[in-house]
Tab-separated table of C-alpha atoms in Angstrom:
chain	number	residue	atom	x	y	z
A	347	MET	CA	1.347	9.936	0.408
A	348	ARG	CA	2.327	11.727	3.513
A	349	GLU	CA	5.021	14.013	4.235
A	350	LEU	CA	7.518	12.301	6.627
A	351	LYS	CA	7.968	14.563	10.255
A	352	SER	CA	10.978	12.818	11.630
A	353	ILE	CA	14.016	10.801	11.352
A	354	GLU	CA	12.493	7.595	13.138
A	355	GLU	CA	9.313	8.082	10.367
A	356	LYS	CA	12.284	8.100	7.827
A	357	ILE	CA	14.192	4.927	8.801
A	358	LEU	CA	10.451	3.746	8.610
A	359	ASP	CA	10.236	4.536	5.389
A	360	THR	CA	13.430	3.307	4.178
A	361	ALA	CA	12.736	-0.222	5.538
A	362	LEU	CA	9.545	-0.277	4.316
A	363	TYR	CA	10.593	0.572	0.815
A	364	LEU	CA	13.844	-1.500	0.788
A	365	ILE	CA	11.155	-4.863	1.888
A	366	GLY	CA	9.687	-3.773	-0.926
A	367	LYS	CA	12.347	-3.517	-3.371
A	368	GLN	CA	14.013	-6.580	-1.773
A	369	GLY	CA	10.601	-8.799	-1.465
A	370	THR	CA	11.867	-9.719	2.443
A	371	CYS	CA	11.525	-8.254	5.786
A	372	ASN	CA	15.369	-9.152	6.241
A	373	VAL	CA	16.850	-6.699	5.486
A	374	PRO	CA	19.894	-5.676	6.617
A	375	ILE	CA	20.305	-2.336	9.682
A	376	ARG	CA	23.178	-1.151	7.321
A	377	ALA	CA	21.464	-1.086	4.219
A	378	ILE	CA	18.533	0.646	5.592
A	379	ALA	CA	20.661	2.994	7.762
A	380	LYS	CA	22.759	3.926	4.280
A	381	GLU	CA	19.222	4.276	2.241
A	382	ALA	CA	18.107	6.781	4.484
A	383	GLY	CA	21.305	8.441	5.431
A	384	VAL	CA	21.669	8.248	9.051
A	385	ASN	CA	23.977	5.806	11.010
A	386	VAL	CA	23.405	2.897	12.225
A	387	SER	CA	23.524	4.308	15.631
A	388	ALA	CA	19.991	6.443	15.036
A	389	ILE	CA	18.220	3.096	14.305
A	390	ASN	CA	19.243	1.860	17.773
A	391	TYR	CA	18.897	4.413	19.221
A	392	TYR	CA	15.535	4.812	18.263
A	393	PHE	CA	14.732	1.229	18.203
A	394	GLY	CA	16.827	-0.522	20.084
A	395	THR	CA	16.629	-3.940	18.066
A	396	LYS	CA	16.127	-4.717	14.700
A	397	GLU	CA	12.908	-7.121	15.578
A	398	GLU	CA	11.518	-3.694	17.458
A	399	MET	CA	12.397	-2.075	14.133
A	400	LEU	CA	10.603	-4.752	11.999
A	401	ARG	CA	7.676	-3.977	14.298
A	402	ASN	CA	7.153	-0.754	13.799
A	403	THR	CA	7.862	-1.033	10.516
A	404	LYS	CA	4.625	-3.236	10.494
A	405	GLU	CA	2.992	-0.406	12.172
A	406	PHE	CA	3.792	2.053	10.031
A	407	PHE	CA	2.657	-0.191	7.343
A	408	ILE	CA	-0.614	-0.743	8.843
A	409	HIS	CA	-1.240	3.287	9.487
A	410	ASN	CA	-0.749	4.239	6.428
A	411	SER	CA	-2.969	1.924	5.062
A	412	ILE	CA	-5.824	3.214	7.276
A	413	GLU	CA	-4.822	6.884	5.914
A	414	ILE	CA	-4.992	5.523	2.511
A	415	TYR	CA	-8.598	3.640	3.303
A	416	SER	CA	-9.783	6.333	5.198
A	417	ILE	CA	-10.341	8.161	1.550
A	418	LEU	CA	-13.318	5.985	1.093
A	419	ASP	CA	-15.094	7.969	4.109
A	420	GLN	CA	-14.848	10.885	2.507
A	421	GLU	CA	-18.587	11.526	2.070
A	422	GLU	CA	-18.566	14.976	0.190
A	423	TYR	CA	-17.352	13.180	-3.075
A	424	SER	CA	-19.420	10.612	-4.949
A	425	GLU	CA	-18.363	7.271	-4.074
A	426	GLU	CA	-16.988	6.712	-7.546
A	427	GLU	CA	-14.928	10.213	-6.620
A	428	ARG	CA	-13.836	8.259	-3.579
A	429	LEU	CA	-12.861	5.265	-5.420
A	430	ILE	CA	-10.837	6.820	-8.308
A	431	MET	CA	-9.102	9.024	-5.481
A	432	PHE	CA	-8.660	5.807	-3.337
A	433	ALA	CA	-7.243	4.006	-6.415
A	434	ASN	CA	-4.483	7.160	-7.465
A	435	GLU	CA	-3.232	6.789	-3.284
A	436	ILE	CA	-2.736	3.098	-3.952
A	437	MET	CA	-0.645	3.129	-7.004
A	438	GLU	CA	1.114	5.763	-5.384
A	439	TYR	CA	1.809	3.767	-2.224
A	440	THR	CA	3.120	0.820	-4.650
A	441	ILE	CA	4.888	2.687	-6.745
A	442	HIS	CA	7.014	3.678	-3.517
A	443	TYR	CA	6.636	0.295	-1.651
A	444	SER	CA	6.343	-1.759	-4.836
A	445	GLY	CA	6.906	-5.479	-3.721
A	446	LEU	CA	5.190	-5.164	-0.453
A	447	THR	CA	3.492	-8.304	-0.683
A	448	ALA	CA	6.733	-9.173	0.917
A	449	ILE	CA	5.147	-7.299	4.522
A	450	PHE	CA	1.715	-10.107	3.684
A	451	LYS	CA	3.494	-13.375	2.616
A	452	GLU	CA	5.074	-12.610	6.719
A	453	ALA	CA	2.532	-11.392	8.387
A	454	GLU	CA	0.423	-14.334	6.730
A	455	ARG	CA	3.040	-16.829	7.970
A	456	LEU	CA	3.298	-15.070	11.672
A	457	LYS	CA	-0.416	-14.511	12.257
A	458	GLU	CA	-0.228	-16.868	15.046
A	459	GLU	CA	2.837	-15.999	17.187
A	460	ASP	CA	2.964	-12.097	16.312
A	461	GLU	CA	0.317	-9.968	17.072
A	462	VAL	CA	1.545	-7.056	14.643
A	463	SER	CA	1.458	-9.555	11.810
A	464	LYS	CA	-1.873	-10.514	13.070
A	465	SER	CA	-2.774	-6.886	12.762
A	466	ILE	CA	-1.729	-7.100	9.271
A	467	ILE	CA	-4.147	-9.286	8.051
A	468	GLU	CA	-7.515	-8.217	10.155
A	469	VAL	CA	-6.763	-4.817	8.941
A	470	THR	CA	-6.206	-5.181	5.760
A	471	ARG	CA	-9.542	-7.849	5.299
A	472	GLU	CA	-11.330	-4.900	7.250
A	473	LEU	CA	-10.003	-2.387	4.230
A	474	HIS	CA	-10.380	-4.426	2.035
A	475	THR	CA	-14.384	-5.222	2.704
A	476	LYS	CA	-14.431	-1.141	3.094
A	477	MET	CA	-13.435	-0.866	-0.493
A	478	ASN	CA	-15.355	-4.315	-1.644
A	479	ARG	CA	-18.780	-1.779	-0.611
A	480	ILE	CA	-17.701	0.809	-2.850
A	481	LEU	CA	-16.427	-1.028	-6.095
A	482	ASN	CA	-19.613	-3.591	-5.898
A	483	SER	CA	-21.625	-0.030	-5.479
A	484	VAL	CA	-20.261	1.070	-8.368
A	485	SER	CA	-20.568	-1.188	-10.853
A	486	LYS	CA	-23.333	-2.683	-9.430
A	487	SER	CA	-21.466	-5.996	-9.615
A	488	ASN	CA	-24.079	-8.944	-8.600
A	489	PRO	CA	-22.447	-11.043	-6.071
A	490	SER	CA	-20.756	-13.977	-7.440
A	491	GLU	CA	-18.982	-11.152	-9.707
A	492	SER	CA	-18.589	-9.071	-6.895
A	493	GLN	CA	-14.750	-11.135	-5.875
A	494	PHE	CA	-13.635	-11.185	-9.526
A	495	ASN	CA	-13.881	-7.391	-9.367
A	496	SER	CA	-12.176	-6.731	-6.199
A	497	ILE	CA	-9.467	-9.070	-7.532
A	498	ILE	CA	-9.048	-7.269	-10.966
A	499	PHE	CA	-9.017	-3.607	-9.787
A	500	MET	CA	-6.568	-4.065	-7.047
A	501	ALA	CA	-4.250	-6.412	-9.949
A	502	ALA	CA	-4.699	-3.399	-11.843
A	503	LEU	CA	-3.917	-1.022	-9.503
A	504	THR	CA	-0.806	-2.747	-8.469
A	505	TYR	CA	0.935	-4.404	-11.508
A	506	PRO	CA	2.129	-1.544	-13.585
A	507	ALA	CA	3.938	-0.349	-9.987
A	508	GLU	CA	5.467	-3.906	-9.420
A	509	LYS	CA	5.940	-4.600	-13.256
A	510	GLN	CA	7.879	-0.473	-13.683
A	511	ASP	CA	10.590	-2.425	-16.242
A	512	SER	CA	7.525	-3.760	-18.219
A	513	PHE	CA	6.442	-0.535	-19.429
A	514	GLY	CA	9.587	0.240	-21.373
A	515	HIS	CA	10.042	3.886	-21.954
A	516	ASP	CA	6.277	5.249	-21.498
A	517	GLN	CA	6.685	5.514	-18.146
A	518	SER	CA	3.754	8.622	-18.081
A	519	LEU	CA	1.447	5.940	-15.910
A	520	LEU	CA	4.407	5.942	-12.992
A	521	THR	CA	4.517	9.381	-12.962
A	522	SER	CA	1.787	11.478	-14.078
A	523	LYS	CA	-1.018	11.670	-11.740
A	524	GLU	CA	-3.405	12.611	-14.473
A	525	LYS	CA	-2.238	9.366	-16.805
A	526	ARG	CA	-2.999	7.641	-13.685
A	527	VAL	CA	-6.462	8.819	-13.305
A	528	GLU	CA	-7.065	8.313	-16.524
A	529	TYR	CA	-6.207	4.654	-16.277
A	530	ILE	CA	-8.401	4.119	-13.003
A	531	LYS	CA	-11.099	5.369	-14.499
A	532	HIS	CA	-10.980	3.486	-17.569
A	533	ILE	CA	-10.341	-0.061	-15.253
A	534	ILE	CA	-13.850	0.973	-13.427
A	535	ASP	CA	-15.609	1.711	-16.615
A	536	LEU	CA	-14.228	-2.034	-17.717
A	537	ILE	CA	-15.597	-3.548	-14.512
A	538	LYS	CA	-19.121	-1.993	-14.679
A	539	LYS	CA	-19.797	-3.481	-18.248
């Protein structure tokens, strides 16, 4: 995950975090300001309105998604290495922003009337297509297995973060990159069978 460079990015990051945590895009401005460690006036200064801040948060999400999926284009690595690095980033992102299905649900609901929501849906489809190509190549899947493998792969990456409390005392899958990579390799091996 990238480092935040400005107060504006910190506010957007916090808004995205709270949307995921609360499972809704309707997060109070005061809660965002408190979590980000800024005054409400800073949010007003950077964004003007809550709607504008939410639009920017969705654009921030799109930018982050494109950045993560760009790992799949790094041709200096094998397809399997790219898939592992990508999967680790997805897990880290989901650990930090658990519950982001709220962004997708709202985007799906508003895609006909909101350009940013429409972009979330379109970009997500394009990025999943890119991931599926590499996943299918690595797993040597036939077309009938392709969709199932994609669902299994993404669910296996997001479930641990979405269900953090279900892991009891051993949080190493969530805290250790080495453990996540081991887990990801195991998932890929299962899909290859």
